[in-house]
Coordinates of C-alpha atoms in Angstrom, one line a residue:
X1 CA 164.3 93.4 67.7
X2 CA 162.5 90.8 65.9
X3 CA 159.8 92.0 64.0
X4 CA 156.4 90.6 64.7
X5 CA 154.9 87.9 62.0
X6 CA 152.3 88.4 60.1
X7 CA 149.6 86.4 59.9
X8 CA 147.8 85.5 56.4
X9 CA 145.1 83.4 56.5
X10 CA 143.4 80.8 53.9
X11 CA 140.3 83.1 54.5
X12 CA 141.6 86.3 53.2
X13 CA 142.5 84.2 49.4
X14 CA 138.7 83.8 49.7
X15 CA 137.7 87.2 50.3
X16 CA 140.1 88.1 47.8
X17 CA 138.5 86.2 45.2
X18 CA 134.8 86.9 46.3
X19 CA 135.8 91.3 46.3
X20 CA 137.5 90.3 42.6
X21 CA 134.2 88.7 41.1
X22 CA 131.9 91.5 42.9
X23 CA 131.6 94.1 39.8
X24 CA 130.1 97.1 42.7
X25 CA 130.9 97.4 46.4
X26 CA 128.7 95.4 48.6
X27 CA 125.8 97.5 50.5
X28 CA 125.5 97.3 54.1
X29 CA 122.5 98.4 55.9
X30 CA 124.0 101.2 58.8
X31 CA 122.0 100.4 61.8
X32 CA 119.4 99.2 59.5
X33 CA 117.4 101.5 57.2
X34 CA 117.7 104.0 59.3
X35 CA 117.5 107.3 57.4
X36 CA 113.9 106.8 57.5
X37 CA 113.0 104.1 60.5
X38 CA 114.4 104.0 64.0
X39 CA 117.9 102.6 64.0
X40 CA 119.0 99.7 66.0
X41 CA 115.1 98.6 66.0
X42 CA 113.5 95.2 64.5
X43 CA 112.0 97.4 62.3
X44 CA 115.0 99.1 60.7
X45 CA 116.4 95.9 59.9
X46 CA 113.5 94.3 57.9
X47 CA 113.2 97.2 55.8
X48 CA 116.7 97.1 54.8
X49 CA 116.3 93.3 54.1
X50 CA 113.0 94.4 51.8
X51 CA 115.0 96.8 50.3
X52 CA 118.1 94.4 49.1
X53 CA 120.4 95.2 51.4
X54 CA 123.3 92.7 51.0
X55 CA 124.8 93.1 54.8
X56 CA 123.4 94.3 58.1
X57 CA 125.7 96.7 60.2
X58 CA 125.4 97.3 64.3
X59 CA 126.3 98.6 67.5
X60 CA 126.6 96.2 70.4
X61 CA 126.7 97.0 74.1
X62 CA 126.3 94.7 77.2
X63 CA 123.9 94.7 79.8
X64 CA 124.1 94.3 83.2
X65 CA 122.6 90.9 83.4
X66 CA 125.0 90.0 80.2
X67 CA 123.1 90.1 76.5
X68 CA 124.1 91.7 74.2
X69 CA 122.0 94.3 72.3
X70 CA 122.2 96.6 69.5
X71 CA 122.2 100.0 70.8
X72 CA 124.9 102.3 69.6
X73 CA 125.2 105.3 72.6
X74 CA 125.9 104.6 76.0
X75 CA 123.3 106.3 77.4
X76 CA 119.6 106.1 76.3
X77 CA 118.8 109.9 76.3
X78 CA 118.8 110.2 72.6
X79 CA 116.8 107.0 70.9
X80 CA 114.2 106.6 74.6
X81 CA 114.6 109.7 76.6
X82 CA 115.6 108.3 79.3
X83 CA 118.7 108.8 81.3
X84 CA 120.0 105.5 82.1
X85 CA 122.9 103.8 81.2
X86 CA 122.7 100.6 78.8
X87 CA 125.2 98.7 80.9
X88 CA 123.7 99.2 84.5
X89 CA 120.2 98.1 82.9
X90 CA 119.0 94.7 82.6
X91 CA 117.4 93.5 79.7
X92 CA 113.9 93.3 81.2
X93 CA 114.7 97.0 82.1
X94 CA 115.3 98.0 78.6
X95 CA 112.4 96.0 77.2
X96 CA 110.4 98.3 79.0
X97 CA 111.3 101.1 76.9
X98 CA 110.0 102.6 73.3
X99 CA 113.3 102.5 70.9
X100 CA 111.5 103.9 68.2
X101 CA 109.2 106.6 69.0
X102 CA 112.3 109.3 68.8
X103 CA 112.1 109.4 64.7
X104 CA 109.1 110.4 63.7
X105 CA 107.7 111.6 67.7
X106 CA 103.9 112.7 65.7
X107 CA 103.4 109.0 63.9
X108 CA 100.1 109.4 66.4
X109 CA 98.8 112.0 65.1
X110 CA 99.2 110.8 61.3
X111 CA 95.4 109.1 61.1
X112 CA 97.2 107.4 57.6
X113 CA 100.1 105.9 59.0
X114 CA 100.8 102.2 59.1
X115 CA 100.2 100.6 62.2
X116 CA 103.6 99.4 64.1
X117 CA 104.0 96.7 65.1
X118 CA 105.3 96.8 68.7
X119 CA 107.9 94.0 69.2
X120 CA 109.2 96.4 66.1
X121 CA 110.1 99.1 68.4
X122 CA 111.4 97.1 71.1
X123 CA 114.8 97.1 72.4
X124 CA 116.9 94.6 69.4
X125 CA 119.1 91.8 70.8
X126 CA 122.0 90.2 69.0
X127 CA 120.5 87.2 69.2
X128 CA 117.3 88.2 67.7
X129 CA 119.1 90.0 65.1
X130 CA 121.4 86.7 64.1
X131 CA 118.0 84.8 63.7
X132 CA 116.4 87.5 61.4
X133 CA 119.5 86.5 59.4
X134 CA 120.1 83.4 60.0
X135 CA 116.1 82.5 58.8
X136 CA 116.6 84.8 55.4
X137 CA 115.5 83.3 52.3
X138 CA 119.0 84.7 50.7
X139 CA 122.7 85.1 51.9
X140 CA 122.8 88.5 53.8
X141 CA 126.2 89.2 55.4
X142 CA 126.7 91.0 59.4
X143 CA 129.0 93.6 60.3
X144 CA 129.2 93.8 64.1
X145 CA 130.5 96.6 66.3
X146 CA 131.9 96.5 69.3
X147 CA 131.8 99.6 71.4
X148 CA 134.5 101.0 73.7
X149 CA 135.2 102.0 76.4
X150 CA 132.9 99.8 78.0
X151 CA 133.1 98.7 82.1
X152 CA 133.0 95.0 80.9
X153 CA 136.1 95.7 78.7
X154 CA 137.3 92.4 76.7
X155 CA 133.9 90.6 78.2
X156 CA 132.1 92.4 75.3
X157 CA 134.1 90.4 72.4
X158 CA 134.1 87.1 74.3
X159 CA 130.4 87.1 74.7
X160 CA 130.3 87.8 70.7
X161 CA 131.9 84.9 69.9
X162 CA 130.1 82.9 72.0
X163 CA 126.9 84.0 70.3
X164 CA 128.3 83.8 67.0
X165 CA 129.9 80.1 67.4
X166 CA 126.0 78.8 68.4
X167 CA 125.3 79.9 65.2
X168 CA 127.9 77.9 63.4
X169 CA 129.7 81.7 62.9
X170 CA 133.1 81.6 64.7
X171 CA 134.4 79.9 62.1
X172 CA 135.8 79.5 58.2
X173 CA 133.3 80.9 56.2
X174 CA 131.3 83.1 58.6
X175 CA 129.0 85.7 57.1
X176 CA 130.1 88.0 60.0
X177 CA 132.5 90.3 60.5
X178 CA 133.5 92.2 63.8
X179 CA 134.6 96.0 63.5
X180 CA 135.4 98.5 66.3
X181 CA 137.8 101.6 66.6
X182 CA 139.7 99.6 69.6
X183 CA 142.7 98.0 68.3
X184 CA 142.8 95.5 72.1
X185 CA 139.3 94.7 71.2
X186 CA 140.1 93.3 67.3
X187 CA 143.1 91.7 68.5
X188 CA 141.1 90.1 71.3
X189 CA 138.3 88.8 68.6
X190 CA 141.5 87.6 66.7
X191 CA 142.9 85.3 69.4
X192 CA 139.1 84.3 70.4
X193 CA 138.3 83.1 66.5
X194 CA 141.1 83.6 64.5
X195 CA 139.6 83.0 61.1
X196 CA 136.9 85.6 61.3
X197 CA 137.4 88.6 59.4
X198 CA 138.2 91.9 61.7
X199 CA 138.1 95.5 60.2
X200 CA 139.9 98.2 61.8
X201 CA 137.4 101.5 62.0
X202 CA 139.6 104.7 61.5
X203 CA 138.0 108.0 62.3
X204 CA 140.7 110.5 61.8
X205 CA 143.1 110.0 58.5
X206 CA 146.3 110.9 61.1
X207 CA 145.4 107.9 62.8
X208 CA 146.1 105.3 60.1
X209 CA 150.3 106.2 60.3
X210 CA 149.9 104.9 63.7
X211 CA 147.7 102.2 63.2
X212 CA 149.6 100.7 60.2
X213 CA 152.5 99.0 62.1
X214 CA 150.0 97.5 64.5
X215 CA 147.6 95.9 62.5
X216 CA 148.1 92.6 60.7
X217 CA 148.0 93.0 57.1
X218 CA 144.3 90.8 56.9
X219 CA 142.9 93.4 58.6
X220 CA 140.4 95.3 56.7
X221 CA 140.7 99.1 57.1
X222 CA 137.1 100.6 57.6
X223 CA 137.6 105.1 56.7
X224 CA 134.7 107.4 57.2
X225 CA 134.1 109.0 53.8
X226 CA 134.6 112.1 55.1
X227 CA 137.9 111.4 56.2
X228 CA 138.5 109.7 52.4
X229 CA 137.0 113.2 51.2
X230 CA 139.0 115.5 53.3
X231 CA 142.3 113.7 52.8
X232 CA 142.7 112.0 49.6
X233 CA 146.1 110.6 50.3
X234 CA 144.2 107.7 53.0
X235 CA 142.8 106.4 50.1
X236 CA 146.0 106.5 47.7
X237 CA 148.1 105.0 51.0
X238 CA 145.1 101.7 51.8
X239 CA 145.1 100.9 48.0
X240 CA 148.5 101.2 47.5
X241 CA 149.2 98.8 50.7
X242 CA 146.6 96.5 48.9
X243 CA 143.8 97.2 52.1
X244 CA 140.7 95.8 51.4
X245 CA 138.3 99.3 52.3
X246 CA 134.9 99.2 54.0
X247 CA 133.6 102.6 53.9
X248 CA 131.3 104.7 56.4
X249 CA 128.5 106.3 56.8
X250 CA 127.8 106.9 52.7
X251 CA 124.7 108.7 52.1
X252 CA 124.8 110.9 48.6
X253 CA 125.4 110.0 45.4
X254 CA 129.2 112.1 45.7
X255 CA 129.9 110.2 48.6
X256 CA 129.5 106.5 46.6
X257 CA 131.3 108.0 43.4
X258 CA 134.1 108.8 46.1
X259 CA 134.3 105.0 47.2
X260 CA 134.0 103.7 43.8
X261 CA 136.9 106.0 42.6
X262 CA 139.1 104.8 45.6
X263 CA 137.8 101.0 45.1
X264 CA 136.0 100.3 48.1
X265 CA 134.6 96.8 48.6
X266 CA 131.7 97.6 51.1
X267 CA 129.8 100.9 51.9
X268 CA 128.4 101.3 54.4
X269 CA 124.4 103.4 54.4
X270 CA 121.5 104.6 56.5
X271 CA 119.6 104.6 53.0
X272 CA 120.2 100.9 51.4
X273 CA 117.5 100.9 48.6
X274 CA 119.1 104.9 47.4
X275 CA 122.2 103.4 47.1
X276 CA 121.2 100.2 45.9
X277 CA 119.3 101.9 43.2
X278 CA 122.2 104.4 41.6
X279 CA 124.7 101.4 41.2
X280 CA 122.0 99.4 39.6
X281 CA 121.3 102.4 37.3

């Protein structure tokens, strides 16, 4: 049986060189800042922009009349209180509802707090969310997931590239990057636009035996830290295979020592500015 080829392209020499001359893994904002603000919302985002976050991180799902937005569960129960279902809702639909209101539920009763502004709160499209970056007075970086299952299966990723190649971003030199724990959904985004970077999300350590065969050796392995906490040998196997490691969800000062110990390029935060703040220290 012949084995399969692997593919390396002139893009991963780049990202090579660019994880070489970083001195500190690179901080991306989970869902936004959203230890403290609503994920997913307008809001979230901006504040992890204010706060120096070097790359954005989120969810996408599909509608029912086909846009893209950044909502990570498939139902709305938790982050509206309402029982629908993202992809039977159209966008109108969802604009309808309060995304934010679910963090702090008594912001009404706080006579000091800062008035919201309401597009703030409002359900967050991909779109909107590539211009945010796009208009940025520096270089900030995108790591999109796709989430599965879905019913619109591979539509999802094809509809992502789309989007991303009328922002010039399909391409060589792309500030995204396109992450999911489907292995048929990377590979998809790989024949769609071959040159843009894919990480591979692994959520249990006994998965990446499985996974290693499968995956072509560009791929960027994304851990959760617990799983790089709980079994030390993931960490020892992805640096000794030479993986570049992008790191989730990293929240306490132990949990960043962890990544820098294994050599992790990217970590991934709901609280950009703590982080940002104890590697600059």
């Amino acid at each position: 049986m012949l084995r399969r080829m692997r593919r390396t392209p002139r893009l991963r020499r780049s990202r090579e060189r660019q994880a070489e001359a970083r001195t500190r893994p690179q901080v991306v904002a989970h869902r936004g800042s959203s230890h403290d603000t609503a994920e997913h919302t307008l809001e979230a985002y901006v504040k992890a922009l204010e706060e120096g976050a070097e790359a954005l991180e989120c969810d996408v799902r599909l509608t029912a009349d086909g846009h893209l937005v950044c909502v990570h569960d498939r139902d709305l129960r938790r982050t509206t209180s309402t029982m629908g279902l993202v992809s039977t809702m159209s966008l109108a639909e969802l604009d309808e509802l309060d995304f934010a209101s679910w963090k702090n539920p008594w912001s009404d009763l706080d006579d000091e707090a800062p008035a919201r502004d309401p597009i703030h709160g409002k359900v967050l499209t991909l779109r909107k969310l590539l211009e945010t970056v796009a208009d940025y007075d520096r270089h900030v970086e995108l790591a999109i997931e796709t989430k599965h299952p879905t019913r619109y299966g591979g539509l999802v990723e094809r509809r992502l590239v789309e989007a991303l190649d009328e922002f010039g971003w399909a391409g060589a030199g792309s500030p995204a990057r396109i992450m999911s724990f489907s292995v048929n959904a990377m590979s998809r985004v790989r024949r769609l636009a071959p040159d843009l970077d894919i990480v591979m999300l692994v959520d249990r350590a006994h998965h990446w035996p499985v996974l290693r065969p499968i995956v072509d050796d560009d791929w960027i392995i994304g851990p959760g830290v617990e799983e790089l906490r709980d079994h030390p040998g993931l960490g020892r196997h992805l640096v000794r295979a030479g993986r570049e490691i992008h790191v989730w969800t990293v929240n306490t000062a132990d949990d960043l020592q962890l990544c820098l110990d294994v050599g992790v390029t990217a970590v991934i935060t709901d609280r950009p500015k703590f982080i940002l703040e104890l590697l600059d220290s």
